[in-house]
CSV table of C-alpha atoms in Angstrom, one decimal:
chain,number,residue,atom,x,y,z
A,13,MET,CA,19.7,-15.7,-7.0
A,14,LEU,CA,20.6,-12.3,-8.2
A,15,ASN,CA,24.4,-11.1,-8.6
A,16,GLU,CA,25.1,-7.4,-6.9
A,17,GLU,CA,27.1,-6.7,-10.1
A,18,ASN,CA,22.9,-7.7,-12.0
A,19,ASN,CA,21.4,-5.2,-9.9
A,20,TYR,CA,20.8,-1.9,-9.4
A,21,LYS,CA,20.9,-1.8,-13.3
A,22,ASN,CA,17.3,0.5,-14.2
A,23,VAL,CA,15.0,2.6,-12.5
A,24,GLY,CA,12.9,-0.8,-11.6
A,25,ASP,CA,15.7,-2.0,-9.7
A,26,VAL,CA,15.8,0.8,-7.3
A,27,TYR,CA,12.7,0.8,-6.5
A,28,SER,CA,12.5,-2.5,-6.4
A,29,GLY,CA,15.6,-2.4,-3.1
A,30,PHE,CA,13.4,0.7,-1.9
A,31,LEU,CA,10.1,-1.6,-1.7
A,32,GLY,CA,12.2,-4.7,-0.3
A,33,LEU,CA,13.5,-2.3,2.5
A,34,ALA,CA,10.5,-1.7,3.0
A,35,ALA,CA,8.8,-5.6,3.8
A,36,ASN,CA,11.9,-5.6,6.1
A,37,PHE,CA,10.1,-2.9,8.3
A,38,GLN,CA,7.3,-4.9,8.1
A,39,ALA,CA,9.2,-8.3,8.3
A,40,VAL,CA,9.7,-6.1,11.8
A,41,ALA,CA,6.6,-4.9,12.7
A,42,ASP,CA,5.3,-8.5,14.8
A,43,GLN,CA,8.1,-9.4,16.8
A,44,TYR,CA,8.2,-5.0,17.7
A,45,ILE,CA,4.5,-5.2,18.6
A,46,LEU,CA,4.6,-8.1,20.7
A,47,MET,CA,8.0,-7.3,22.3
A,48,ALA,CA,6.9,-3.6,23.3
A,49,GLU,CA,3.4,-4.7,24.7
A,50,LEU,CA,4.5,-7.5,27.0
A,51,MET,CA,7.6,-5.1,27.6
A,52,GLY,CA,4.8,-2.3,28.8
A,53,ASP,CA,2.5,-4.4,30.7
A,54,LEU,CA,-0.2,-3.9,27.5
A,55,LEU,CA,-0.6,-7.3,26.8
A,56,GLU,CA,-0.6,-10.1,29.5
A,57,PRO,CA,0.6,-13.9,28.5
A,58,THR,CA,-2.3,-16.8,29.0
A,59,ALA,CA,-2.3,-20.0,30.3
A,60,ASN,CA,-2.4,-20.8,26.6
A,61,ALA,CA,0.6,-18.3,25.4
A,62,ASP,CA,4.4,-20.4,25.2
A,63,VAL,CA,6.7,-19.9,28.0
A,64,GLU,CA,8.4,-17.3,25.6
A,65,PHE,CA,6.2,-15.2,26.1
A,66,TRP,CA,6.3,-15.2,29.5
A,67,TYR,CA,9.2,-14.8,29.9
A,68,ILE,CA,9.5,-11.0,28.1
A,69,TYR,CA,6.9,-10.5,29.7
A,70,ARG,CA,8.6,-10.6,33.5
A,71,TYR,CA,12.2,-9.5,32.2
A,72,LYS,CA,13.8,-12.6,31.8
A,73,ALA,CA,14.6,-13.1,28.1
A,74,SER,CA,17.4,-14.6,27.2
A,75,ASN,CA,19.6,-14.9,23.8
A,76,GLY,CA,18.2,-18.5,23.8
A,77,ASN,CA,14.8,-17.2,23.2
A,78,PRO,CA,13.6,-16.8,19.2
A,79,GLU,CA,10.9,-14.1,20.3
A,80,VAL,CA,13.5,-11.2,21.3
A,81,ASP,CA,16.0,-12.2,18.4
A,82,PRO,CA,17.7,-8.7,17.3
A,83,VAL,CA,18.0,-9.9,13.1
A,84,LYS,CA,14.8,-8.9,12.0
A,85,PHE,CA,16.0,-5.4,12.7
A,86,TYR,CA,19.6,-5.3,12.3
A,87,THR,CA,18.8,-6.8,8.4
A,88,ILE,CA,16.9,-3.5,8.3
A,89,ILE,CA,20.0,-1.6,9.2
A,90,VAL,CA,21.9,-4.1,6.7
A,91,ASN,CA,19.3,-3.1,3.9
A,92,ALA,CA,19.5,0.2,4.3
A,93,ASN,CA,23.2,0.4,3.9
A,94,ASP,CA,22.9,-1.2,0.8
A,95,PHE,CA,20.0,0.2,-0.5
A,96,PHE,CA,22.1,3.6,0.1
A,97,SER,CA,25.1,2.5,-1.7
A,98,HIS,CA,23.4,1.8,-4.7
A,99,ALA,CA,21.0,4.4,-4.6
A,100,LEU,CA,23.0,7.2,-5.1
A,101,LYS,CA,25.8,5.7,-7.0
A,102,TYR,CA,23.6,4.4,-9.7
A,103,ASN,CA,22.2,8.3,-10.1
A,104,GLU,CA,26.1,9.8,-10.0
A,105,GLU,CA,25.8,7.4,-13.0
A,106,ASN,CA,22.2,8.4,-14.4
A,107,PRO,CA,21.4,12.3,-12.9
A,108,ASN,CA,18.5,12.5,-14.6
A,109,ALA,CA,17.1,8.4,-14.1
A,110,ILE,CA,15.2,9.7,-10.9
A,111,ALA,CA,12.7,12.2,-10.3
A,112,GLU,CA,14.6,14.5,-7.6
A,113,ASN,CA,11.9,15.3,-6.0
A,114,VAL,CA,11.3,10.9,-5.9
A,115,TYR,CA,15.2,10.7,-5.2
A,116,LEU,CA,15.3,12.3,-2.5
A,117,GLY,CA,11.9,10.8,-0.9
A,118,ILE,CA,13.0,7.7,-0.8
A,119,MET,CA,16.1,8.6,0.3
A,120,SER,CA,14.8,9.6,2.9
A,121,CYS,CA,11.8,6.9,3.7
A,122,ALA,CA,15.4,4.8,4.4
A,123,MET,CA,16.8,7.3,6.5
A,124,THR,CA,13.6,7.0,8.5
A,125,PHE,CA,13.9,2.9,8.4
A,126,ARG,CA,17.3,2.7,9.1
A,127,VAL,CA,16.6,5.3,12.1
A,128,TRP,CA,13.8,3.6,14.0
A,129,ALA,CA,15.8,0.5,13.9
A,130,TYR,CA,18.2,1.7,15.1
A,131,LEU,CA,15.9,3.8,18.8
A,132,SER,CA,13.6,-0.1,18.2
A,133,ILE,CA,17.1,-2.1,19.0
A,134,VAL,CA,18.8,0.3,21.7
A,135,LYS,CA,15.5,0.8,23.4
A,136,PHE,CA,15.1,-3.7,23.8
A,137,TYR,CA,18.7,-4.8,24.3
A,138,GLY,CA,19.7,-0.9,25.7
A,139,HIS,CA,23.5,-1.5,23.4
A,140,ALA,CA,23.2,-1.8,19.4
A,141,TYR,CA,26.1,-2.3,17.1
A,142,TYR,CA,26.4,1.4,14.7
A,143,PHE,CA,27.5,1.1,11.7
A,144,HIS,CA,27.8,2.8,7.9
A,145,ASP,CA,29.1,-0.6,6.0
A,146,LEU,CA,28.5,-2.3,3.8
A,147,VAL,CA,28.3,-6.1,5.4
A,148,ALA,CA,28.2,-9.3,3.1
A,149,SER,CA,26.1,-11.1,6.6
A,150,LEU,CA,24.8,-10.3,10.0
A,151,THR,CA,28.1,-12.7,11.5
A,152,ASP,CA,29.9,-9.6,11.2
A,153,ILE,CA,28.1,-6.8,12.8
A,154,SER,CA,29.3,-7.2,16.2
A,155,GLN,CA,33.6,-6.3,14.7
A,156,PHE,CA,32.1,-2.3,14.9
A,157,LYS,CA,31.5,0.6,17.6
A,158,LYS,CA,28.7,-0.8,20.5
A,159,MET,CA,26.7,1.7,20.7
A,160,GLU,CA,24.9,2.4,24.9
A,161,MET,CA,21.6,4.7,24.1
A,162,ASP,CA,23.2,8.1,25.7
A,163,GLU,CA,25.5,7.7,22.9
A,164,LEU,CA,23.2,6.7,20.8
A,165,ILE,CA,20.5,8.5,20.5
A,166,PRO,CA,22.9,12.4,19.7
A,167,GLU,CA,24.5,10.4,16.8
A,168,LEU,CA,20.9,9.1,15.2
A,169,ILE,CA,19.2,12.7,16.0
A,170,SER,CA,22.8,14.3,13.8
A,171,TYR,CA,22.2,11.6,11.2
A,172,LEU,CA,18.3,12.6,10.6
A,173,GLU,CA,19.7,16.7,10.7
A,174,GLU,CA,22.6,16.1,8.8
A,175,GLY,CA,21.7,12.9,6.7
A,176,TYR,CA,23.7,11.2,4.4
A,177,GLN,CA,25.7,12.7,1.5
A,178,GLY,CA,24.3,15.1,1.8
A,179,ILE,CA,20.5,14.3,2.2
A,180,ASN,CA,18.7,14.3,5.6
A,181,ALA,CA,15.4,12.4,6.6
A,182,PHE,CA,13.2,15.5,5.7
A,183,ASN,CA,12.0,14.4,2.0
A,184,ALA,CA,8.5,13.8,1.7
A,185,LEU,CA,7.8,10.5,-0.3
A,186,ASN,CA,4.6,10.6,-2.7
A,187,TRP,CA,4.3,6.6,-3.0
A,188,ASN,CA,2.0,7.0,-5.6
A,189,ASP,CA,5.6,8.3,-7.7
A,190,ILE,CA,7.0,5.4,-7.2
A,191,LEU,CA,3.7,2.8,-7.3
A,192,SER,CA,1.5,4.9,-10.3
A,193,ASN,CA,-1.4,3.6,-8.1
A,194,GLY,CA,-3.2,7.1,-7.5
A,195,ASP,CA,-4.1,5.0,-3.2
A,196,TYR,CA,-1.8,8.2,-1.3
A,197,SER,CA,-3.0,5.6,2.0
A,198,TRP,CA,0.7,4.4,0.5
A,199,ASN,CA,2.0,7.3,2.0
A,200,ARG,CA,0.9,6.1,5.9
A,201,HIS,CA,3.8,4.2,5.2
A,202,SER,CA,6.4,6.1,5.4
A,203,VAL,CA,8.2,6.3,9.7
A,204,ASN,CA,6.9,10.2,10.2
A,205,PRO,CA,10.9,11.9,10.5
A,206,ASN,CA,8.6,14.6,13.3
A,207,ALA,CA,7.3,11.9,15.1
A,208,LEU,CA,10.5,9.9,15.1
A,209,ILE,CA,13.0,12.6,15.4
A,210,THR,CA,10.6,13.9,18.9
A,211,GLU,CA,11.2,10.4,20.6
A,212,LEU,CA,14.4,11.1,20.2
A,213,ALA,CA,15.3,14.2,22.1
A,214,LEU,CA,13.1,12.8,24.8
A,215,TRP,CA,15.2,9.7,24.7
A,216,ALA,CA,18.2,12.4,24.5
A,217,GLY,CA,15.6,14.8,27.2
A,218,ASP,CA,16.2,17.4,25.3
A,219,TYR,CA,12.6,19.1,26.3
A,220,GLU,CA,12.6,21.9,24.2
A,221,LYS,CA,13.2,20.2,21.2
A,222,THR,CA,10.6,17.4,21.9
A,223,ILE,CA,8.2,19.9,22.2
A,224,ASN,CA,8.8,22.1,18.8
A,225,GLU,CA,9.5,18.7,16.6
A,226,GLY,CA,6.1,17.5,18.6
A,227,ILE,CA,4.2,20.2,17.3
A,228,VAL,CA,6.1,19.7,13.6
A,229,ALA,CA,4.5,16.3,14.0
A,230,VAL,CA,0.5,17.2,14.7
A,231,THR,CA,0.5,19.7,12.8
A,232,ARG,CA,1.8,19.3,9.6
A,233,GLN,CA,1.6,15.8,8.5
A,234,GLY,CA,-0.3,16.3,5.9
A,235,VAL,CA,-3.4,15.7,3.9
A,236,ILE,CA,-2.3,12.8,1.7
A,237,GLY,CA,-0.7,12.9,-1.4
A,238,ASN,CA,0.2,16.1,-0.2
A,239,PRO,CA,2.5,16.6,2.6
A,240,ASP,CA,3.6,20.1,2.7
A,241,ASN,CA,0.3,20.9,3.8
A,242,THR,CA,-0.6,22.4,6.7
A,243,THR,CA,-3.9,19.9,8.6
A,244,THR,CA,-5.5,19.2,11.8
A,245,LYS,CA,-5.3,16.0,12.0
A,246,TYR,CA,-4.0,14.6,14.7
A,247,THR,CA,-5.7,17.0,17.3
A,248,LEU,CA,-7.7,16.8,20.2
A,249,ASN,CA,-11.3,16.1,18.8
A,250,SER,CA,-14.6,14.0,18.6
A,251,VAL,CA,-13.5,11.3,15.5
A,252,TYR,CA,-12.8,8.5,17.9
A,253,GLY,CA,-15.7,9.1,21.0
A,254,SER,CA,-18.7,7.1,21.6
A,255,ALA,CA,-16.5,3.8,21.9
A,256,ASN,CA,-15.7,4.9,17.9
A,257,TRP,CA,-12.0,4.6,19.7
A,258,LYS,CA,-12.5,0.8,18.0
A,259,ASN,CA,-11.6,1.8,15.2
A,260,LEU,CA,-8.1,2.0,15.1
A,261,PHE,CA,-7.5,-1.8,16.0
A,262,ASN,CA,-10.1,-3.3,14.2
A,263,GLY,CA,-10.6,-0.9,11.3
A,264,SER,CA,-8.6,-0.5,7.8
A,265,TYR,CA,-6.1,1.7,9.0
A,266,THR,CA,-7.6,4.2,5.3
A,267,ILE,CA,-10.4,5.4,8.2
A,268,THR,CA,-8.4,5.3,10.9
A,269,ASP,CA,-6.1,8.1,8.6
A,270,ASN,CA,-6.6,10.7,11.4
A,271,GLU,CA,-4.5,9.0,14.3
A,272,ALA,CA,-2.2,7.0,11.5
A,273,PHE,CA,1.4,8.8,12.3
A,274,THR,CA,2.9,5.4,10.1
A,275,VAL,CA,1.6,1.9,9.4
A,276,VAL,CA,2.4,-1.7,7.9
A,277,PRO,CA,0.1,-2.6,6.9
A,278,PHE,CA,-1.4,-6.5,5.7
A,279,SER,CA,-3.6,-7.6,2.7
A,280,PHE,CA,-5.2,-11.3,3.4
A,281,SER,CA,-5.4,-11.0,-0.6
A,282,ASN,CA,-2.3,-10.5,-0.9
A,283,LYS,CA,-1.3,-13.2,0.8
A,284,GLN,CA,0.8,-11.0,3.3
A,285,VAL,CA,-0.2,-12.7,7.8
A,286,ASN,CA,1.6,-12.4,10.8
A,287,ARG,CA,1.3,-13.7,13.3
A,288,LEU,CA,-1.3,-11.9,15.5
A,289,GLN,CA,-3.8,-13.6,13.5
A,290,TYR,CA,-3.0,-16.8,14.5
A,291,TYR,CA,-2.5,-15.2,18.6
């Protein structure tokens, strides 16, 4: 057990806090896929499926169904709020410890994790409890404002654009700056802010913004390791023709880079597993 007062004492602690937030994002990936695909008729349960999946498929899942428990989504938000508070304080007290571009990058990436979690919650459940506060446990969140989708979506757009403590969500993070492993494919682990705000604008009914942000997302995602470069990624071409489209699902994310906005990798060699393998 690490007490709060003993954490965020050095740069490594800040990076560990950020990587922990990324781990929260990874932890909800299989639940998100199962819920979204079952509710979207992209997966269909079989006779072997647990009854909980049939309830989701029929839009009859209740609070007693563990497969629709929002706790992992809110865990991202709680830990993002905690990370923002402590990383900001550390940077103020140690202004030269973290390079500015790295500091802005991890803060922006954390913002997109938080907004993605809120967007997921409100799409699945129709409302969300919105808060910036630090909370000791998830049992405290019901005290905060309950927001429906029509109210929350503009708040999330404003948050991405106006940011947190003067930092917005559009600072690119080169993950190699914190991992020092030379593997630029890690840059796909961030939630693409332009793709995220494109979907938010679509939910808001702002179609001009949807188009403008969507064009930025598909033309300026950038060469891996150099996010500011214009690229032709995500354009329609023959790369996934002749049945090669299946590589999107059964290949390593490093070979599907042309189509990958955001990746949640699982490595068997690192003892990382998800339930999709089991199912």
